């Protein structure tokens, strides 16, 4: 019954149109014909090579490495393994490995042909819409990079785009719908004829509408994940790259398509500067992304590589440096405070878009902190998308640097990608050196009102005040997770001295006097499939409300 209530509450945030799209998607079983497939165009331009992929295909015995796990995939069978998480199988079928530097053309073409032979339409993970989209794009990118696909591969690719055209994930929206549109757009440029022009029209319509809807005014992507922001930013650079490579083709298209393409080019160019500024604001001084919502290392390109790619395809005036002082990204609900000694990042916004917050964590009012280029305070991170107790832990409020009340999550995250009732930001204020926000996520609990957190910044540290309104006796827990490279020493007076084994700097955290505090173990997730032992500071108090808890962090 509890799961049923969670499910109904989750669905209550969806629009009637989205619910209808979901039902239709599940009912339809398209089986497009493999006859009269479009033929590939002769492309006059070439794809501008983006940054190389990491090593994924290891060659020997058809061994691959994805998500920090190695497996052998035997030849002559569908590309799916039962013993691995579904995300590993998806990665196998994306074909990102085509762009690793040590993979020669003969091996790459052979693997494409093997896939076309061993994965008949239209079943299994390989033919799901999202991996299908990424594979379509990767095969086209590879062909545009100067490699010649076999006739069998081209026929398979045309059928894949035809199938993609009938399996658009309108109901999921977000990065799935975005990627479906990108695949149709590039497929429509790659192939010729009326059918390909229909693919191009649909791809343009999807990509343009999602670009406008998903890019918020401060430049951030509306899924509110720094990792997915970088992914969709690269998608836009890929589209510009595709338009450059297809200049000769575009000139021969019908007028409405030429107009739509030029409008898309203009719209992307107008939005890119703010998106690069957002990316710069939300990354740590070490160059990697912050871990708010679903975010993990080794998935998206980092800021430096995205800037290099943008320059390679002719994008000018890309700024990827964060500003000193306080930057409030009000539309996405994040802030950055940067000074000579430290960089603080905080979440003061919604958990995600109501239409599909599948990558949300219960991390409202959490924070991360770097001293110099070393991370000291970190959110736990994401190591799996599988429905599993580990996934529940990593999405929980207690896995983030914020306040947990009565052992409950501030938003009801459940299953692998679902959210029922979610925290809403009630107030958000800023000053030159201060940010204050409150959320109502705990109001569903008896006697609870809002949780308000205020950060006050100075050159030597941060004062954090947590105020919880309401009535009755409640248990409050305050968490600060340390990076695995950090050591911590507990001292009298609820003081904890944190140092980094690999760099300079010292952080002293004075926890609230009324709390019983301890250092305990947890597992940090720097990447998918990875867990690293680390320490966290936890304070606990059972008290009557209203209550205010004051924490002082001193940076040396």
mmCIF file of N, CA and C in Angstrom, residues 353-466:
data_model
loop_
_atom_site.group_PDB
_atom_site.id
_atom_site.type_symbol
_atom_site.label_atom_id
_atom_site.label_comp_id
_atom_site.label_asym_id
_atom_site.label_seq_id
_atom_site.Cartn_x
_atom_site.Cartn_y
_atom_site.Cartn_z
ATOM 1 N N UNK A 353 12.749 18.922 -12.364
ATOM 2 C CA UNK A 353 11.492 19.318 -13.017
ATOM 3 C C UNK A 353 10.343 18.410 -12.594
ATOM 4 N N UNK A 354 9.177 18.980 -12.394
ATOM 5 C CA UNK A 354 8.020 18.175 -11.987
ATOM 6 C C UNK A 354 7.684 17.094 -13.011
ATOM 7 N N UNK A 355 7.927 17.389 -14.282
ATOM 8 C CA UNK A 355 7.516 16.445 -15.321
ATOM 9 C C UNK A 355 8.309 15.141 -15.273
ATOM 10 N N UNK A 356 9.525 15.160 -14.691
ATOM 11 C CA UNK A 356 10.307 13.932 -14.624
ATOM 12 C C UNK A 356 11.582 14.170 -13.810
ATOM 13 N N UNK A 357 11.493 14.115 -12.469
ATOM 14 C CA UNK A 357 12.683 14.324 -11.644
ATOM 15 C C UNK A 357 13.433 13.007 -11.389
ATOM 16 N N UNK A 358 13.646 12.221 -12.441
ATOM 17 C CA UNK A 358 14.221 10.893 -12.267
ATOM 18 C C UNK A 358 15.643 10.890 -11.767
ATOM 19 N N UNK A 359 16.357 12.014 -11.928
ATOM 20 C CA UNK A 359 17.748 12.069 -11.473
ATOM 21 C C UNK A 359 17.896 12.879 -10.188
ATOM 22 N N UNK A 360 16.798 13.048 -9.457
ATOM 23 C CA UNK A 360 16.810 13.851 -8.237
ATOM 24 C C UNK A 360 17.300 13.050 -7.040
ATOM 25 N N UNK A 361 17.975 13.755 -6.149
ATOM 26 C CA UNK A 361 18.308 13.254 -4.810
ATOM 27 C C UNK A 361 17.585 14.128 -3.781
ATOM 28 N N UNK A 362 17.465 13.629 -2.581
ATOM 29 C CA UNK A 362 16.855 14.398 -1.493
ATOM 30 C C UNK A 362 17.938 15.256 -0.842
ATOM 31 N N UNK A 363 18.507 16.175 -1.641
ATOM 32 C CA UNK A 363 19.709 16.909 -1.213
ATOM 33 C C UNK A 363 19.469 18.397 -1.001
ATOM 34 N N UNK A 364 18.242 18.809 -0.801
ATOM 35 C CA UNK A 364 17.928 20.223 -0.657
ATOM 36 C C UNK A 364 18.705 20.838 0.506
ATOM 37 N N UNK A 365 19.316 21.984 0.246
ATOM 38 C CA UNK A 365 20.132 22.758 1.190
ATOM 39 C C UNK A 365 21.437 22.053 1.558
ATOM 40 N N UNK A 366 21.889 21.164 0.691
ATOM 41 C CA UNK A 366 23.199 20.553 0.896
ATOM 42 C C UNK A 366 24.294 21.486 0.382
ATOM 43 N N UNK A 367 25.554 21.163 0.724
ATOM 44 C CA UNK A 367 26.680 21.984 0.283
ATOM 45 C C UNK A 367 27.906 21.116 0.046
ATOM 46 N N UNK A 368 28.823 21.626 -0.763
ATOM 47 C CA UNK A 368 30.134 21.013 -0.952
ATOM 48 C C UNK A 368 31.185 22.105 -0.788
ATOM 49 N N UNK A 369 32.423 21.693 -0.458
ATOM 50 C CA UNK A 369 33.455 22.668 -0.133
ATOM 51 C C UNK A 369 34.817 22.173 -0.591
ATOM 52 N N UNK A 370 35.550 23.042 -1.295
ATOM 53 C CA UNK A 370 36.945 22.782 -1.656
ATOM 54 C C UNK A 370 37.834 23.828 -1.021
ATOM 55 N N UNK A 371 39.019 23.399 -0.561
ATOM 56 C CA UNK A 371 40.067 24.302 -0.119
ATOM 57 C C UNK A 371 41.176 24.236 -1.166
ATOM 58 N N UNK A 372 41.431 25.359 -1.809
ATOM 59 C CA UNK A 372 42.337 25.318 -2.949
ATOM 60 C C UNK A 372 41.741 24.425 -4.022
ATOM 61 N N UNK A 373 42.527 23.474 -4.509
ATOM 62 C CA UNK A 373 42.041 22.544 -5.526
ATOM 63 C C UNK A 373 41.654 21.190 -4.931
ATOM 64 N N UNK A 374 41.572 21.100 -3.624
ATOM 65 C CA UNK A 374 41.240 19.835 -2.969
ATOM 66 C C UNK A 374 39.831 19.875 -2.399
ATOM 67 N N UNK A 375 39.079 18.821 -2.668
ATOM 68 C CA UNK A 375 37.726 18.722 -2.114
ATOM 69 C C UNK A 375 37.801 18.268 -0.660
ATOM 70 N N UNK A 376 37.045 18.956 0.194
ATOM 71 C CA UNK A 376 36.977 18.582 1.599
ATOM 72 C C UNK A 376 35.592 18.037 1.948
ATOM 73 N N UNK A 377 34.537 18.798 1.681
ATOM 74 C CA UNK A 377 33.167 18.333 1.933
ATOM 75 C C UNK A 377 32.541 17.928 0.609
ATOM 76 N N UNK A 378 31.972 16.717 0.577
ATOM 77 C CA UNK A 378 31.420 16.177 -0.667
ATOM 78 C C UNK A 378 30.073 15.525 -0.382
ATOM 79 N N UNK A 379 29.178 15.592 -1.344
ATOM 80 C CA UNK A 379 28.014 14.718 -1.285
ATOM 81 C C UNK A 379 28.465 13.300 -1.630
ATOM 82 N N UNK A 380 27.693 12.311 -1.249
ATOM 83 C CA UNK A 380 28.128 10.923 -1.369
ATOM 84 C C UNK A 380 28.407 10.516 -2.807
ATOM 85 N N UNK A 381 27.620 11.012 -3.772
ATOM 86 C CA UNK A 381 27.825 10.644 -5.166
ATOM 87 C C UNK A 381 26.899 9.541 -5.617
ATOM 88 N N UNK A 382 27.120 9.071 -6.840
ATOM 89 C CA UNK A 382 26.246 8.087 -7.470
ATOM 90 C C UNK A 382 27.095 6.969 -8.066
ATOM 91 N N UNK A 383 26.852 5.749 -7.646
ATOM 92 C CA UNK A 383 27.606 4.614 -8.185
ATOM 93 C C UNK A 383 26.725 3.617 -8.929
ATOM 94 N N UNK A 384 25.402 3.787 -8.860
ATOM 95 C CA UNK A 384 24.510 2.836 -9.517
ATOM 96 C C UNK A 384 23.180 3.491 -9.835
ATOM 97 N N UNK A 385 22.532 3.018 -10.910
ATOM 98 C CA UNK A 385 21.162 3.382 -11.224
ATOM 99 C C UNK A 385 20.222 2.195 -10.997
ATOM 100 N N UNK A 386 20.745 1.100 -10.488
ATOM 101 C CA UNK A 386 19.941 -0.105 -10.280
ATOM 102 C C UNK A 386 19.032 0.052 -9.070
ATOM 103 N N UNK A 387 17.811 -0.451 -9.171
ATOM 104 C CA UNK A 387 16.915 -0.451 -8.015
ATOM 105 C C UNK A 387 17.494 -1.369 -6.950
ATOM 106 N N UNK A 388 18.020 -0.779 -5.883
ATOM 107 C CA UNK A 388 18.816 -1.517 -4.902
ATOM 108 C C UNK A 388 18.912 -0.657 -3.643
ATOM 109 N N UNK A 389 19.087 -1.259 -2.456
ATOM 110 C CA UNK A 389 19.257 -0.441 -1.241
ATOM 111 C C UNK A 389 20.388 0.577 -1.342
ATOM 112 N N UNK A 390 21.437 0.265 -2.111
ATOM 113 C CA UNK A 390 22.529 1.215 -2.279
ATOM 114 C C UNK A 390 22.055 2.475 -2.996
ATOM 115 N N UNK A 391 21.214 2.301 -3.976
ATOM 116 C CA UNK A 391 20.644 3.446 -4.690
ATOM 117 C C UNK A 391 19.805 4.293 -3.731
ATOM 118 N N UNK A 392 19.042 3.642 -2.853
ATOM 119 C CA UNK A 392 18.233 4.358 -1.869
ATOM 120 C C UNK A 392 19.124 5.188 -0.942
ATOM 121 N N UNK A 393 20.231 4.600 -0.506
ATOM 122 C CA UNK A 393 21.146 5.303 0.400
ATOM 123 C C UNK A 393 21.728 6.529 -0.289
ATOM 124 N N UNK A 394 22.206 6.366 -1.507
ATOM 125 C CA UNK A 394 22.899 7.461 -2.184
ATOM 126 C C UNK A 394 21.974 8.609 -2.553
ATOM 127 N N UNK A 395 20.693 8.346 -2.681
ATOM 128 C CA UNK A 395 19.738 9.424 -2.976
ATOM 129 C C UNK A 395 19.167 10.051 -1.702
ATOM 130 N N UNK A 396 19.471 9.498 -0.552
ATOM 131 C CA UNK A 396 18.838 9.924 0.689
ATOM 132 C C UNK A 396 19.405 11.255 1.181
ATOM 133 N N UNK A 397 18.646 11.917 2.055
ATOM 134 C CA UNK A 397 19.110 13.155 2.673
ATOM 135 C C UNK A 397 20.361 12.912 3.504
ATOM 136 N N UNK A 398 20.425 11.773 4.184
ATOM 137 C CA UNK A 398 21.572 11.463 5.050
ATOM 138 C C UNK A 398 22.852 11.235 4.272
ATOM 139 N N UNK A 399 22.791 11.121 2.952
ATOM 140 C CA UNK A 399 23.985 10.964 2.115
ATOM 141 C C UNK A 399 24.514 12.303 1.635
ATOM 142 N N UNK A 400 23.952 13.406 2.150
ATOM 143 C CA UNK A 400 24.330 14.742 1.711
ATOM 144 C C UNK A 400 24.627 15.618 2.916
ATOM 145 N N UNK A 401 25.242 16.751 2.664
ATOM 146 C CA UNK A 401 25.687 17.628 3.749
ATOM 147 C C UNK A 401 24.586 18.603 4.137
ATOM 148 N N UNK A 402 23.590 18.051 4.802
ATOM 149 C CA UNK A 402 22.441 18.859 5.196
ATOM 150 C C UNK A 402 21.801 18.241 6.437
ATOM 151 N N UNK A 403 20.621 18.699 6.772
ATOM 152 C CA UNK A 403 19.944 18.300 8.010
ATOM 153 C C UNK A 403 18.848 17.287 7.713
ATOM 154 N N UNK A 404 18.812 16.228 8.494
ATOM 155 C CA UNK A 404 17.803 15.175 8.372
ATOM 156 C C UNK A 404 16.941 15.175 9.637
ATOM 157 N N UNK A 405 15.627 15.115 9.478
ATOM 158 C CA UNK A 405 14.706 15.167 10.612
ATOM 159 C C UNK A 405 13.958 13.849 10.739
ATOM 160 N N UNK A 406 14.003 13.260 11.922
ATOM 161 C CA UNK A 406 13.299 12.013 12.246
ATOM 162 C C UNK A 406 13.648 10.884 11.280
ATOM 163 N N UNK A 407 14.857 10.908 10.761
ATOM 164 C CA UNK A 407 15.323 9.844 9.884
ATOM 165 C C UNK A 407 14.661 9.819 8.518
ATOM 166 N N UNK A 408 13.935 10.889 8.162
ATOM 167 C CA UNK A 408 13.199 10.926 6.906
ATOM 168 C C UNK A 408 13.948 11.728 5.850
ATOM 169 N N UNK A 409 13.654 11.448 4.604
ATOM 170 C CA UNK A 409 14.210 12.228 3.504
ATOM 171 C C UNK A 409 13.406 13.506 3.300
ATOM 172 N N UNK A 410 14.088 14.558 2.891
ATOM 173 C CA UNK A 410 13.393 15.825 2.651
ATOM 174 C C UNK A 410 12.459 15.726 1.444
ATOM 175 N N UNK A 411 12.794 14.864 0.487
ATOM 176 C CA UNK A 411 11.897 14.523 -0.627
ATOM 177 C C UNK A 411 11.771 13.010 -0.682
ATOM 178 N N UNK A 412 10.604 12.532 -1.080
ATOM 179 C CA UNK A 412 10.359 11.088 -1.060
ATOM 180 C C UNK A 412 10.927 10.423 -2.317
ATOM 181 N N UNK A 413 12.243 10.222 -2.319
ATOM 182 C CA UNK A 413 12.876 9.493 -3.414
ATOM 183 C C UNK A 413 12.644 8.000 -3.187
ATOM 184 N N UNK A 414 12.329 7.277 -4.266
ATOM 185 C CA UNK A 414 12.047 5.854 -4.121
ATOM 186 C C UNK A 414 12.307 5.146 -5.444
ATOM 187 N N UNK A 415 12.331 3.820 -5.365
ATOM 188 C CA UNK A 415 12.758 3.008 -6.494
ATOM 189 C C UNK A 415 14.056 3.559 -7.061
ATOM 190 N N UNK A 416 14.300 3.366 -8.366
ATOM 191 C CA UNK A 416 15.583 3.816 -8.908
ATOM 192 C C UNK A 416 15.548 5.254 -9.403
ATOM 193 N N UNK A 417 14.399 5.709 -9.959
ATOM 194 C CA UNK A 417 14.346 7.051 -10.541
ATOM 195 C C UNK A 417 13.011 7.726 -10.269
ATOM 196 N N UNK A 418 12.445 7.510 -9.102
ATOM 197 C CA UNK A 418 11.141 8.112 -8.839
ATOM 198 C C UNK A 418 11.195 9.035 -7.635
ATOM 199 N N UNK A 419 10.296 10.021 -7.649
ATOM 200 C CA UNK A 419 10.156 10.944 -6.529
ATOM 201 C C UNK A 419 8.676 11.179 -6.304
ATOM 202 N N UNK A 420 8.238 10.998 -5.089
ATOM 203 C CA UNK A 420 6.847 11.275 -4.736
ATOM 204 C C UNK A 420 6.771 12.719 -4.235
ATOM 205 N N UNK A 421 6.355 12.951 -3.010
ATOM 206 C CA UNK A 421 6.303 14.321 -2.508
ATOM 207 C C UNK A 421 7.716 14.889 -2.406
ATOM 208 N N UNK A 422 7.877 16.125 -2.847
ATOM 209 C CA UNK A 422 9.213 16.692 -2.933
ATOM 210 C C UNK A 422 9.301 18.046 -2.242
ATOM 211 N N UNK A 423 10.486 18.360 -1.752
ATOM 212 C CA UNK A 423 10.730 19.630 -1.070
ATOM 213 C C UNK A 423 10.584 20.795 -2.035
ATOM 214 N N UNK A 424 9.897 21.820 -1.581
ATOM 215 C CA UNK A 424 9.754 23.049 -2.351
ATOM 216 C C UNK A 424 10.481 24.179 -1.617
ATOM 217 N N UNK A 425 11.167 25.016 -2.370
ATOM 218 C CA UNK A 425 11.815 26.180 -1.772
ATOM 219 C C UNK A 425 10.753 27.230 -1.454
ATOM 220 N N UNK A 426 10.723 27.639 -0.206
ATOM 221 C CA UNK A 426 9.724 28.616 0.239
ATOM 222 C C UNK A 426 10.275 30.040 0.213
ATOM 223 N N UNK A 427 11.530 30.199 0.641
ATOM 224 C CA UNK A 427 12.157 31.517 0.633
ATOM 225 C C UNK A 427 13.580 31.369 0.109
ATOM 226 N N UNK A 428 14.060 32.414 -0.551
ATOM 227 C CA UNK A 428 15.439 32.446 -1.037
ATOM 228 C C UNK A 428 15.898 33.890 -1.032
ATOM 229 N N UNK A 429 16.909 34.193 -0.213
ATOM 230 C CA UNK A 429 17.419 35.544 -0.087
ATOM 231 C C UNK A 429 18.935 35.534 -0.190
ATOM 232 N N UNK A 430 19.500 36.644 -0.648
ATOM 233 C CA UNK A 430 20.942 36.754 -0.731
ATOM 234 C C UNK A 430 21.392 38.139 -0.329
ATOM 235 N N UNK A 431 22.623 38.204 0.132
ATOM 236 C CA UNK A 431 23.312 39.463 0.379
ATOM 237 C C UNK A 431 24.697 39.357 -0.216
ATOM 238 N N UNK A 432 25.558 40.334 -0.014
ATOM 239 C CA UNK A 432 26.909 40.276 -0.595
ATOM 240 C C UNK A 432 27.706 39.051 -0.139
ATOM 241 N N UNK A 433 27.475 38.624 1.102
ATOM 242 C CA UNK A 433 28.232 37.482 1.639
ATOM 243 C C UNK A 433 27.320 36.503 2.380
ATOM 244 N N UNK A 434 26.081 36.386 1.901
ATOM 245 C CA UNK A 434 25.099 35.586 2.647
ATOM 246 C C UNK A 434 24.061 35.010 1.700
ATOM 247 N N UNK A 435 23.678 33.753 1.952
ATOM 248 C CA UNK A 435 22.575 33.117 1.241
ATOM 249 C C UNK A 435 21.688 32.437 2.276
ATOM 250 N N UNK A 436 20.391 32.606 2.147
ATOM 251 C CA UNK A 436 19.448 31.976 3.056
ATOM 252 C C UNK A 436 18.297 31.386 2.250
ATOM 253 N N UNK A 437 17.911 30.154 2.584
ATOM 254 C CA UNK A 437 16.806 29.493 1.885
ATOM 255 C C UNK A 437 16.069 28.582 2.852
ATOM 256 N N UNK A 438 14.802 28.349 2.561
ATOM 257 C CA UNK A 438 14.020 27.411 3.372
ATOM 258 C C UNK A 438 13.216 26.505 2.451
ATOM 259 N N UNK A 439 12.930 25.295 2.940
ATOM 260 C CA UNK A 439 12.112 24.348 2.174
ATOM 261 C C UNK A 439 11.065 23.714 3.075
ATOM 262 N N UNK A 440 10.024 23.175 2.426
ATOM 263 C CA UNK A 440 8.895 22.620 3.164
ATOM 264 C C UNK A 440 8.838 21.088 3.123
ATOM 265 N N UNK A 441 9.953 20.450 2.815
ATOM 266 C CA UNK A 441 9.950 19.008 2.612
ATOM 267 C C UNK A 441 9.534 18.187 3.812
ATOM 268 N N UNK A 442 9.716 18.736 5.025
ATOM 269 C CA UNK A 442 9.361 17.987 6.233
ATOM 270 C C UNK A 442 7.963 18.311 6.750
ATOM 271 N N UNK A 443 7.229 19.156 6.070
ATOM 272 C CA UNK A 443 5.883 19.513 6.530
ATOM 273 C C UNK A 443 4.923 18.323 6.499
ATOM 274 N N UNK A 444 5.263 17.295 5.716
ATOM 275 C CA UNK A 444 4.392 16.113 5.692
ATOM 276 C C UNK A 444 4.480 15.311 6.994
ATOM 277 N N UNK A 445 5.484 15.618 7.860
ATOM 278 C CA UNK A 445 5.647 14.927 9.134
ATOM 279 C C UNK A 445 4.884 15.678 10.223
ATOM 280 N N UNK A 446 4.285 14.967 11.192
ATOM 281 C CA UNK A 446 3.487 15.624 12.239
ATOM 282 C C UNK A 446 4.312 16.645 13.015
ATOM 283 N N UNK A 447 3.796 17.834 13.116
ATOM 284 C CA UNK A 447 4.422 18.866 13.931
ATOM 285 C C UNK A 447 5.536 19.637 13.260
ATOM 286 N N UNK A 448 5.931 19.275 12.070
ATOM 287 C CA UNK A 448 7.083 19.911 11.420
ATOM 288 C C UNK A 448 6.657 21.089 10.546
ATOM 289 N N UNK A 449 7.522 22.108 10.534
ATOM 290 C CA UNK A 449 7.358 23.221 9.613
ATOM 291 C C UNK A 449 8.570 23.254 8.674
ATOM 292 N N UNK A 450 9.033 24.413 8.313
ATOM 293 C CA UNK A 450 10.097 24.509 7.329
ATOM 294 C C UNK A 450 11.483 24.336 7.951
ATOM 295 N N UNK A 451 12.419 23.878 7.100
ATOM 296 C CA UNK A 451 13.836 23.892 7.439
ATOM 297 C C UNK A 451 14.473 25.069 6.713
ATOM 298 N N UNK A 452 15.081 25.972 7.477
ATOM 299 C CA UNK A 452 15.746 27.136 6.903
ATOM 300 C C UNK A 452 17.240 27.032 7.175
ATOM 301 N N UNK A 453 18.040 27.257 6.160
ATOM 302 C CA UNK A 453 19.500 27.246 6.327
ATOM 303 C C UNK A 453 20.060 28.559 5.800
ATOM 304 N N UNK A 454 20.983 29.130 6.573
ATOM 305 C CA UNK A 454 21.652 30.365 6.190
ATOM 306 C C UNK A 454 23.156 30.148 6.205
ATOM 307 N N UNK A 455 23.811 30.503 5.100
ATOM 308 C CA UNK A 455 25.266 30.487 5.016
ATOM 309 C C UNK A 455 25.759 31.931 5.058
ATOM 310 N N UNK A 456 26.711 32.235 5.939
ATOM 311 C CA UNK A 456 27.353 33.545 5.983
ATOM 312 C C UNK A 456 28.845 33.344 5.735
ATOM 313 N N UNK A 457 29.359 33.997 4.706
ATOM 314 C CA UNK A 457 30.726 33.747 4.250
ATOM 315 C C UNK A 457 31.658 34.867 4.687
ATOM 316 N N UNK A 458 32.880 34.496 4.986
ATOM 317 C CA UNK A 458 33.944 35.461 5.264
ATOM 318 C C UNK A 458 35.236 34.898 4.708
ATOM 319 N N UNK A 459 36.300 35.677 4.748
ATOM 320 C CA UNK A 459 37.566 35.228 4.170
ATOM 321 C C UNK A 459 38.114 34.000 4.884
ATOM 322 N N UNK A 460 37.803 33.849 6.160
ATOM 323 C CA UNK A 460 38.376 32.732 6.916
ATOM 324 C C UNK A 460 37.399 31.590 7.182
ATOM 325 N N UNK A 461 36.200 31.630 6.568
ATOM 326 C CA UNK A 461 35.313 30.502 6.784
ATOM 327 C C UNK A 461 33.842 30.799 6.553
ATOM 328 N N UNK A 462 33.011 29.878 7.053
ATOM 329 C CA UNK A 462 31.569 29.917 6.808
ATOM 330 C C UNK A 462 30.827 29.650 8.114
ATOM 331 N N UNK A 463 29.827 30.456 8.399
ATOM 332 C CA UNK A 463 28.897 30.180 9.493
ATOM 333 C C UNK A 463 27.614 29.618 8.885
ATOM 334 N N UNK A 464 27.165 28.466 9.392
ATOM 335 C CA UNK A 464 25.961 27.804 8.880
ATOM 336 C C UNK A 464 24.938 27.730 9.998
ATOM 337 N N UNK A 465 23.762 28.278 9.748
ATOM 338 C CA UNK A 465 22.674 28.231 10.725
ATOM 339 C C UNK A 465 21.522 27.418 10.157
ATOM 340 N N UNK A 466 21.075 26.414 10.914
ATOM 341 C CA UNK A 466 19.919 25.594 10.541
ATOM 342 C C UNK A 466 18.805 25.838 11.543
#
